[in-house]
Short mmCIF file of C-alpha atoms and ligand atoms in Angstrom, two decimals:
data_model
loop_
_atom_site.label_atom_id
_atom_site.label_comp_id
_atom_site.label_asym_id
_atom_site.label_seq_id
_atom_site.Cartn_x
_atom_site.Cartn_y
_atom_site.Cartn_z
CA UNK A 84 -10.91 4.59 38.44
CA UNK A 85 -7.90 6.95 37.90
CA UNK A 86 -5.67 7.45 35.13
CA UNK A 87 -2.06 7.91 35.52
CA UNK A 88 -0.25 9.02 32.86
CA UNK A 89 3.12 9.34 32.75
CA UNK A 90 5.93 10.58 29.66
CA UNK A 91 7.69 8.64 29.11
CA UNK A 92 11.28 9.27 27.22
CA UNK A 93 12.45 7.44 23.73
CA UNK A 94 16.27 7.77 24.33
CA UNK A 95 16.10 6.05 27.57
CA UNK A 96 13.33 4.22 28.52
CA UNK A 97 13.37 4.89 32.51
CA UNK A 98 13.60 1.39 34.01
CA UNK A 99 10.37 2.35 37.34
CA UNK A 100 7.80 3.54 34.96
CA UNK A 101 7.80 0.17 32.84
CA UNK A 102 7.80 -1.43 36.19
CA UNK A 103 5.41 -0.45 37.04
CA UNK A 104 3.56 -0.81 34.34
CA UNK A 105 5.30 -4.37 34.01
CA UNK A 106 3.31 -4.59 37.43
CA UNK A 107 -0.02 -3.73 36.43
CA UNK A 108 -0.12 -6.26 33.52
CA UNK A 109 1.23 -9.22 35.77
CA UNK A 110 -1.70 -8.92 38.83
CA UNK A 111 -3.53 -8.25 35.06
CA UNK A 112 -4.41 -4.69 34.86
CA UNK A 113 -4.00 -2.16 31.30
CA UNK A 114 -2.10 -0.53 30.50
CA UNK A 115 -1.70 2.04 26.84
CA UNK A 116 1.59 2.15 25.59
CA UNK A 117 3.19 3.84 22.11
CA UNK A 118 3.89 1.92 18.87
CA UNK A 119 4.49 3.20 15.81
CA UNK A 120 1.90 2.61 14.00
CA UNK A 121 -0.98 3.26 16.37
CA UNK A 122 -0.99 3.39 20.67
CA UNK A 123 -1.82 0.44 22.07
CA UNK A 124 -4.81 -0.72 24.74
CA UNK A 125 -1.81 -4.23 27.14
CA UNK A 126 -3.25 -6.72 29.01
CA UNK A 127 -1.65 -10.15 29.78
CA UNK A 128 -2.44 -12.04 26.96
CA UNK A 129 -2.20 -15.86 28.77
CA UNK A 130 -4.96 -14.13 30.94
CA UNK A 131 -7.91 -14.55 29.84
CA UNK A 132 -9.54 -12.34 32.47
CA UNK A 133 -7.38 -9.37 30.76
CA UNK A 134 -8.70 -9.70 27.70
CA UNK A 135 -12.00 -9.46 28.67
CA UNK A 136 -11.44 -5.42 30.90
CA UNK A 137 -9.48 -4.62 27.34
CA UNK A 138 -13.06 -5.66 25.20
CA UNK A 139 -15.26 -4.15 28.82
CA UNK A 140 -12.80 -0.80 28.50
CA UNK A 141 -13.10 -0.26 24.01
CA UNK A 142 -17.24 -0.73 24.62
CA UNK A 143 -15.53 -3.78 21.91
CA UNK A 144 -17.41 -6.62 20.42
CA UNK A 145 -15.43 -9.73 22.17
CA UNK A 146 -15.54 -11.20 18.76
CA UNK A 147 -13.02 -9.47 17.64
CA UNK A 148 -9.83 -10.84 18.34
CA UNK A 149 -6.78 -9.14 19.92
CA UNK A 150 -3.42 -9.45 18.22
CA UNK A 151 -0.34 -10.19 20.98
CA UNK A 152 2.56 -8.30 20.53
CA UNK A 153 5.59 -10.10 21.31
CA UNK A 154 9.48 -8.92 22.32
CA UNK A 155 12.07 -10.82 20.80
CA UNK A 156 11.16 -13.56 17.46
CA UNK A 157 11.82 -16.41 19.58
CA UNK A 158 8.72 -15.98 21.74
CA UNK A 159 6.43 -16.39 18.57
CA UNK A 160 6.67 -20.24 19.70
CA UNK A 161 5.45 -19.57 22.61
CA UNK A 162 2.38 -18.79 21.26
CA UNK A 163 1.66 -20.38 17.84
CA UNK A 164 2.56 -23.23 16.52
CA UNK A 165 2.67 -25.58 13.69
CA UNK A 166 5.17 -22.08 12.83
CA UNK A 167 5.65 -22.58 8.62
CA UNK A 168 8.98 -21.08 6.92
CA UNK A 169 7.50 -18.11 5.51
CA UNK A 170 7.15 -16.49 9.05
CA UNK A 171 10.13 -17.08 9.74
CA UNK A 172 11.46 -15.37 6.46
CA UNK A 173 8.87 -12.66 6.98
CA UNK A 174 10.31 -11.41 10.70
CA UNK A 175 13.72 -12.00 9.52
CA UNK A 176 12.82 -8.78 7.93
CA UNK A 177 10.37 -7.10 8.72
CA UNK A 178 10.63 -7.49 12.28
CA UNK A 179 10.89 -5.43 14.81
CA UNK A 180 8.39 -3.10 12.14
CA UNK A 181 4.74 -2.70 11.47
CA UNK A 182 3.76 -6.47 10.68
CA UNK A 183 0.99 -9.50 11.55
CA UNK A 184 1.39 -12.60 11.21
CA UNK A 185 -1.67 -14.32 11.65
CA UNK A 186 -0.92 -18.44 12.88
CA UNK A 187 -2.21 -21.29 14.34
CA UNK A 188 -2.05 -20.91 18.17
CA UNK A 189 -1.15 -22.84 20.96
CA UNK A 190 -3.73 -24.00 23.30
CA UNK A 191 -2.16 -21.66 25.86
CA UNK A 192 -2.88 -18.41 24.03
CA UNK A 193 -6.88 -18.34 25.64
CA UNK A 194 -10.52 -18.54 23.05
CA UNK A 195 -10.93 -14.98 25.49
CA UNK A 196 -7.76 -13.52 23.22
CA UNK A 197 -8.27 -14.67 20.09
CA UNK A 198 -12.24 -13.85 20.00
CA UNK A 199 -12.54 -17.66 20.22
CA UNK A 200 -10.36 -18.27 17.17
CA UNK A 201 -7.87 -21.29 16.62
CA UNK A 202 -5.94 -18.88 15.28
CA UNK A 203 -3.99 -15.68 16.41
CA UNK A 204 -1.93 -12.48 15.51
CA UNK A 205 1.36 -11.91 16.53
CA UNK A 206 3.30 -8.82 16.04
CA UNK A 207 7.22 -7.84 17.19
CA UNK A 208 6.96 -3.38 17.32
CA UNK A 209 9.86 -0.95 16.52
CA UNK A 210 9.14 1.40 18.65
CA UNK A 211 11.37 2.07 22.58
CA UNK A 212 9.06 1.75 24.36
CA UNK A 213 7.01 -0.85 23.64
CA UNK A 214 9.56 -2.67 23.97
CA UNK A 215 10.96 -2.05 27.48
CA UNK A 216 7.17 -2.70 28.54
CA UNK A 217 6.45 -6.03 26.92
CA UNK A 218 9.06 -7.52 28.22
CA UNK A 219 9.11 -5.72 31.85
CA UNK A 220 5.23 -6.82 31.08
CA UNK A 221 6.14 -10.57 31.11
CA UNK A 222 6.19 -11.38 27.20
CA UNK A 223 3.52 -11.06 26.14
CA UNK A 224 0.82 -8.14 24.97
CA UNK A 225 -2.85 -8.85 24.33
CA UNK A 226 -3.20 -5.22 22.83
CA UNK A 227 -5.92 -3.35 20.39
CA UNK A 228 -5.30 -0.01 19.34
CA UNK A 229 -5.87 1.61 21.91
CA UNK A 230 -8.87 3.27 21.22
CA UNK A 231 -12.98 2.59 21.73
CA UNK A 232 -14.89 1.03 20.25
CA UNK A 233 -15.64 2.46 16.80
CA UNK A 234 -13.06 6.05 17.88
CA UNK A 235 -10.20 6.06 15.22
CA UNK A 236 -7.39 4.61 16.44
CA UNK A 237 -4.90 6.79 18.75
CA UNK A 238 -1.76 8.51 17.11
CA UNK A 239 -1.26 9.92 20.19
CA UNK A 240 -1.37 9.83 24.32
CA UNK A 241 -4.14 12.33 24.66
CA UNK A 242 -6.35 10.33 21.93
CA UNK A 243 -5.92 7.16 24.44
CA UNK A 244 -7.28 10.02 27.33
CA UNK A 245 -10.41 11.18 25.71
CA UNK A 246 -11.32 7.33 24.97
CA UNK A 247 -10.06 5.23 28.15
CA UNK A 248 -9.70 8.18 31.12
CA UNK A 249 -11.10 6.28 34.00
CA UNK A 250 -11.59 2.60 32.52
CA UNK A 251 -7.76 1.86 31.91
CA UNK A 252 -4.59 1.77 35.46
CA UNK A 253 -1.69 3.48 33.10
CA UNK A 254 -0.57 5.10 29.29
CA UNK A 255 2.80 5.37 29.55
CA UNK A 256 3.24 8.81 27.13
CA UNK A 257 5.54 7.92 24.23
CA UNK A 258 4.79 11.20 22.65
CA UNK A 259 3.09 11.61 18.98
CA UNK A 260 3.05 8.04 16.94
CA UNK A 261 5.98 7.90 13.78
CA UNK A 262 3.52 6.27 11.19
CA UNK A 263 -0.11 6.86 12.02
CA UNK A 264 -2.67 3.72 11.04
CA UNK A 265 -2.26 0.03 11.87
CA UNK A 266 0.30 -2.64 11.48
CA UNK A 267 -0.34 -4.52 8.17
CA UNK A 268 -1.89 -7.82 8.94
CA UNK A 269 -0.74 -10.92 6.94
CA UNK A 270 -2.90 -14.42 7.39
CA UNK A 271 -0.59 -17.54 6.97
CA UNK A 272 -2.78 -20.03 7.33
CA UNK A 273 -3.90 -20.50 3.70
CA UNK A 274 -2.67 -22.05 0.42
CA UNK A 275 -1.64 -18.23 -0.53
CA UNK A 276 -0.48 -15.63 2.15
CA UNK A 277 -3.26 -13.28 2.31
CA UNK A 278 -3.41 -8.92 3.62
CA UNK A 279 -6.88 -8.42 5.37
CA UNK A 280 -5.20 -5.00 6.30
CA UNK A 281 -3.73 -3.01 4.07
CA UNK A 282 -0.43 -0.85 6.03
CA UNK A 283 3.37 0.50 5.85
CA UNK A 284 4.17 -2.88 4.84
CA UNK A 285 2.79 -3.13 0.71
CA UNK A 286 2.31 -6.45 -0.66
CA UNK A 287 5.57 -5.27 -3.61
CA UNK A 288 7.65 -5.55 -0.09
CA UNK A 289 5.92 -8.67 0.60
CA UNK A 290 7.16 -9.95 -2.86
CA UNK A 291 9.93 -9.96 -1.64
CA UNK A 292 10.18 -12.65 1.14
CA UNK A 293 6.80 -14.69 -0.65
CA UNK A 294 7.13 -16.56 -3.45
CA UNK A 295 3.17 -16.00 -3.62
CA UNK A 296 0.75 -12.96 -1.51
CA UNK A 297 -3.09 -11.71 -2.35
CA UNK A 298 -4.74 -8.96 -1.07
CA UNK A 299 -8.22 -10.08 0.43
CA UNK A 300 -10.25 -8.49 -2.33
CA UNK A 301 -13.30 -6.73 -0.44
CA UNK A 302 -11.10 -4.34 1.23
CA UNK A 303 -12.07 -1.38 -0.55
CA UNK A 304 -15.27 -2.35 -1.36
CA UNK A 305 -17.98 -1.50 1.52
CA UNK A 306 -19.39 -4.34 3.16
CA UNK A 307 -19.61 -8.38 1.38
CA UNK A 308 -22.13 -10.94 2.55
CA UNK A 309 -21.42 -14.05 4.66
CA UNK A 310 -17.80 -14.07 7.24
CA UNK A 311 -15.22 -12.01 7.09
CA UNK A 312 -11.73 -13.26 7.27
CA UNK A 313 -10.02 -10.27 10.12
CA UNK A 314 -13.28 -9.73 12.32
CA UNK A 315 -12.41 -6.33 12.35
CA UNK A 316 -13.06 -5.44 8.82
CA UNK A 317 -16.92 -6.38 9.31
CA UNK A 318 -17.33 -2.68 12.38
CA UNK A 319 -17.80 0.24 11.17
CA UNK A 320 -14.36 2.40 12.25
CA UNK A 321 -12.76 5.81 12.43
CA UNK A 322 -16.78 7.00 11.84
CA UNK A 323 -16.13 10.71 12.94
CA UNK A 324 -19.51 11.89 13.69
CA UNK A 325 -20.55 14.05 10.90
CA UNK A 326 -21.23 12.60 7.98
CA UNK A 327 -17.98 12.25 5.22
CA UNK A 328 -18.66 11.83 1.84
CA UNK A 329 -14.85 11.21 -0.60
CA UNK A 330 -14.61 12.94 -4.10
CA UNK A 331 -12.90 11.04 -6.41
CA UNK A 332 -12.04 12.47 -9.84
CA UNK A 333 -8.87 15.25 -11.65
CA UNK A 334 -7.77 17.51 -9.09
CA UNK A 335 -9.50 21.27 -9.98
CA UNK A 336 -12.88 18.94 -10.50
CA UNK A 337 -12.19 17.63 -6.73
CA UNK A 338 -11.26 21.17 -5.82
CA UNK A 339 -14.31 23.46 -7.17
CA UNK A 340 -17.56 20.12 -6.97
CA UNK A 341 -16.04 20.09 -2.69
CA UNK A 342 -16.59 24.63 -2.86
CA UNK A 343 -19.70 23.94 -5.02
CA UNK A 344 -20.89 21.00 -1.86
CA UNK A 345 -19.58 23.03 1.28
CA UNK A 346 -21.21 26.41 -0.20
CA UNK A 347 -24.48 24.48 -0.58
CA UNK A 348 -24.06 22.18 3.34
CA UNK A 349 -23.29 26.12 4.87
CA UNK A 350 -26.68 27.27 2.89
CA UNK A 351 -27.94 24.20 4.95
CA UNK A 352 -26.43 25.85 8.16
CA UNK A 353 -24.73 22.88 8.47
CA UNK A 354 -21.18 23.26 10.32
CA UNK A 355 -19.13 22.20 7.51
CA UNK A 356 -15.68 21.04 7.23
CA UNK A 357 -12.58 19.69 4.49
CA UNK A 358 -9.82 17.27 4.34
CA UNK A 359 -7.66 17.93 1.61
CA UNK A 360 -4.17 17.43 0.80
CA UNK A 361 -1.60 20.55 0.34
CA UNK A 362 -2.88 20.73 -2.37
CA UNK A 363 -6.27 21.11 -2.14
CA UNK A 364 -6.18 23.47 0.51
CA UNK A 365 -5.83 27.15 -0.44
CA UNK A 366 -8.42 26.33 -2.88
CA UNK A 367 -11.18 25.91 -0.26
CA UNK A 368 -13.20 27.00 2.16
CA UNK A 369 -14.72 25.66 5.10
CA UNK A 370 -15.32 26.01 8.74
CA UNK A 371 -12.93 23.25 9.89
CA UNK A 372 -9.79 23.19 6.53
CA UNK A 373 -7.83 20.10 7.54
CA UNK A 374 -4.76 20.15 5.40
CA UNK A 375 -3.47 16.49 5.61
CA UNK A 376 -0.14 16.58 3.19
CA UNK A 377 0.92 16.78 -0.16
CA UNK A 378 -0.81 14.61 -2.41
CA UNK A 379 2.59 13.25 -2.59
CA UNK A 380 3.43 12.55 0.72
CA UNK A 381 1.74 8.98 1.92
CA UNK A 382 3.33 8.88 5.11
CA UNK A 383 2.24 12.76 5.92
CA UNK A 384 -1.28 11.74 5.20
CA UNK A 385 -1.39 8.55 7.02
CA UNK A 386 0.65 10.73 9.79
CA UNK A 387 -2.32 12.97 10.82
CA UNK A 388 -5.72 11.41 9.07
CA UNK A 389 -6.42 10.19 12.50
CA UNK A 390 -5.56 12.93 14.77
CA UNK A 391 -8.40 14.72 12.46
CA UNK A 392 -11.19 12.84 12.28
CA UNK A 393 -11.12 13.00 15.96
CA UNK A 394 -10.36 16.80 15.21
CA UNK A 395 -14.25 17.14 13.33
CA UNK A 396 -15.61 15.52 16.04
CA UNK A 397 -14.24 17.27 18.99
CA UNK A 398 -14.91 20.58 16.94
CA UNK A 399 -18.58 19.13 16.14
CA UNK A 400 -18.24 19.32 11.97
CA UNK A 401 -22.00 18.34 10.54
CA UNK A 402 -21.14 17.40 7.20
CA UNK A 403 -17.18 16.80 6.42
CA UNK A 404 -16.28 16.22 2.72
CA UNK A 405 -12.34 14.70 2.34
CA UNK A 406 -10.19 13.74 -1.02
CA UNK A 407 -9.92 11.01 -2.20
CA UNK A 408 -5.64 10.29 -2.75
CA UNK A 409 -3.68 7.45 -4.48
CA UNK A 410 -3.54 3.49 -3.40
CA UNK A 411 -0.28 3.05 -4.04
CA UNK A 412 2.04 2.05 -1.65
CA UNK A 413 1.39 3.32 1.94
CA UNK A 414 -1.59 5.17 0.20
CA UNK A 415 -3.79 1.31 -0.23
CA UNK A 416 -3.45 1.67 3.92
CA UNK A 417 -4.41 5.30 4.45
CA UNK A 418 -7.20 4.66 1.63
CA UNK A 419 -8.60 1.58 3.31
CA UNK A 420 -9.58 4.22 6.38
CA UNK A 421 -10.69 6.61 4.36
CA UNK A 422 -13.53 4.73 3.00
CA UNK A 423 -14.42 2.82 6.27
CA UNK A 424 -14.60 6.45 7.34
CA UNK A 425 -17.34 7.29 4.66
CA UNK A 426 -18.25 3.94 5.33
CA UNK A 427 -17.57 3.99 1.27
CA UNK A 428 -19.30 6.58 0.46
CA UNK A 429 -17.73 8.46 -3.14
CA UNK A 430 -18.65 10.86 -5.15
CA UNK A 431 -17.37 11.04 -8.82
CA UNK A 432 -16.27 14.72 -9.26
CA UNK A 433 -16.79 16.18 -12.90
O1 TXA B 125 -0.59 -1.50 14.55
C1 TXA B 125 -1.14 -2.26 15.04
O2 TXA B 125 -1.28 -3.90 14.79
C2 TXA B 125 -1.85 -1.64 16.32
C3 TXA B 125 -0.68 -1.56 16.76
C4 TXA B 125 -1.53 -1.76 18.89
O3 TXA B 125 0.17 -2.81 17.79
N1 TXA B 125 -2.19 -2.24 16.54
C5 TXA B 125 -4.51 -3.17 16.15
O4 TXA B 125 -4.97 -3.70 17.08
O5 TXA B 125 -4.23 -2.83 15.30
P1 TXA B 125 -7.50 -3.70 16.80
O6 TXA B 125 -7.31 -4.60 17.37
O7 TXA B 125 -7.39 -2.28 16.47
O8 TXA B 125 -6.80 -4.45 14.82
C6 TXA B 125 -6.81 -5.93 15.17
C7 TXA B 125 -7.14 -6.37 14.16
C8 TXA B 125 -8.93 -6.77 14.04
O9 TXA B 125 -9.07 -6.96 13.10
C9 TXA B 125 -8.16 -7.87 14.03
O10 TXA B 125 -10.03 -8.46 13.52
C10 TXA B 125 -7.81 -9.17 13.10
O11 TXA B 125 -7.23 -8.20 13.39
N2 TXA B 125 -6.79 -10.19 13.85
C11 TXA B 125 -6.90 -10.56 15.18
N3 TXA B 125 -6.58 -11.59 16.01
C12 TXA B 125 -6.41 -12.45 14.27
C13 TXA B 125 -7.21 -13.51 14.01
N4 TXA B 125 -6.47 -14.98 14.69
N5 TXA B 125 -7.31 -13.96 12.52
C14 TXA B 125 -8.03 -12.68 11.52
N6 TXA B 125 -7.96 -11.70 12.46
C15 TXA B 125 -7.42 -11.13 13.52
MG1 MG B 126 -8.56 -1.64 16.18
#
């Protein structure tokens, strides 16, 4: 199939393009679209065949549920049942925005969309193209991130093209996304609201609305025994082709050990890469050096992280050393993704 890539203006998304994209979804096809976090791969949430197509296009295991994207808060009730007060309180403050809520699903939502679960993930994104597209598509778009399974999530339309060209009908190109890491997922089906995936909306921010909220303690650890709460968490994600090792410690020590390791890698004939802050950047030499932004600027690091991981693949880097960042605020989401990408391989710089 030919994948049509269409540029869409954020200020005034062209109505005819949105109509065309909406019709593709209504007819059971797939359209990738920009959101404020990462690009999504959309299908009709109420059509089991569409969800199956999404899994096939991504090469994603079918027990890993999709997020249902809506464009109006009222539509939450068409997807979920037994909605607690907390969900409305959160929606009021954080929607539209980078927060996904897990709630009991209504019968009408097919299990193909929820990976066999009786709960469903719902999100109302904060992006003009996403919102008008969801409306044009009938209001309920099931979408995972629009990457091939195992690759970093796409933060620009070219990334989607790299992974999914020829497998989907259309890509709506809305330029670079604003945030760069996926939404915060909060599970509201248990006794205590629990963060299953850290994102832009932090535990501290959720605390302003919720009396109690916890973060799943396994988030920053390697694979654990048992069934993970968010099925997606058990798969190795965001992994570059080269081996990525993170260095932790005082900045000067990190830079020194990084340089030693990079020289060793070069001596062994490897193509070496480094992923670091603007502060570390001038202190190390490598075949491919990527500056994610200042250590002080978590939003820059989040925004550039996935593109950087992809660049190492494009440039065939086989050994990568990365810097550990603060886990405060958005840093928690950054470190969660970096640790996963590194397969939890962290070295103390001494
Ligand atoms: O920012 C985002 O959330 C992006 C954009 C496109 O909206 N979407 C996204 O989707 O990241 P995806 O499929 O890549 O990640 C969804 C995560 C997976 O880890 C999945 O296991 C979890 O949400 N999830 C979905 N439904 C769930 C449920 N009912 N219970 C627990 N976890 C669920
Ligand atoms: Mg994903």
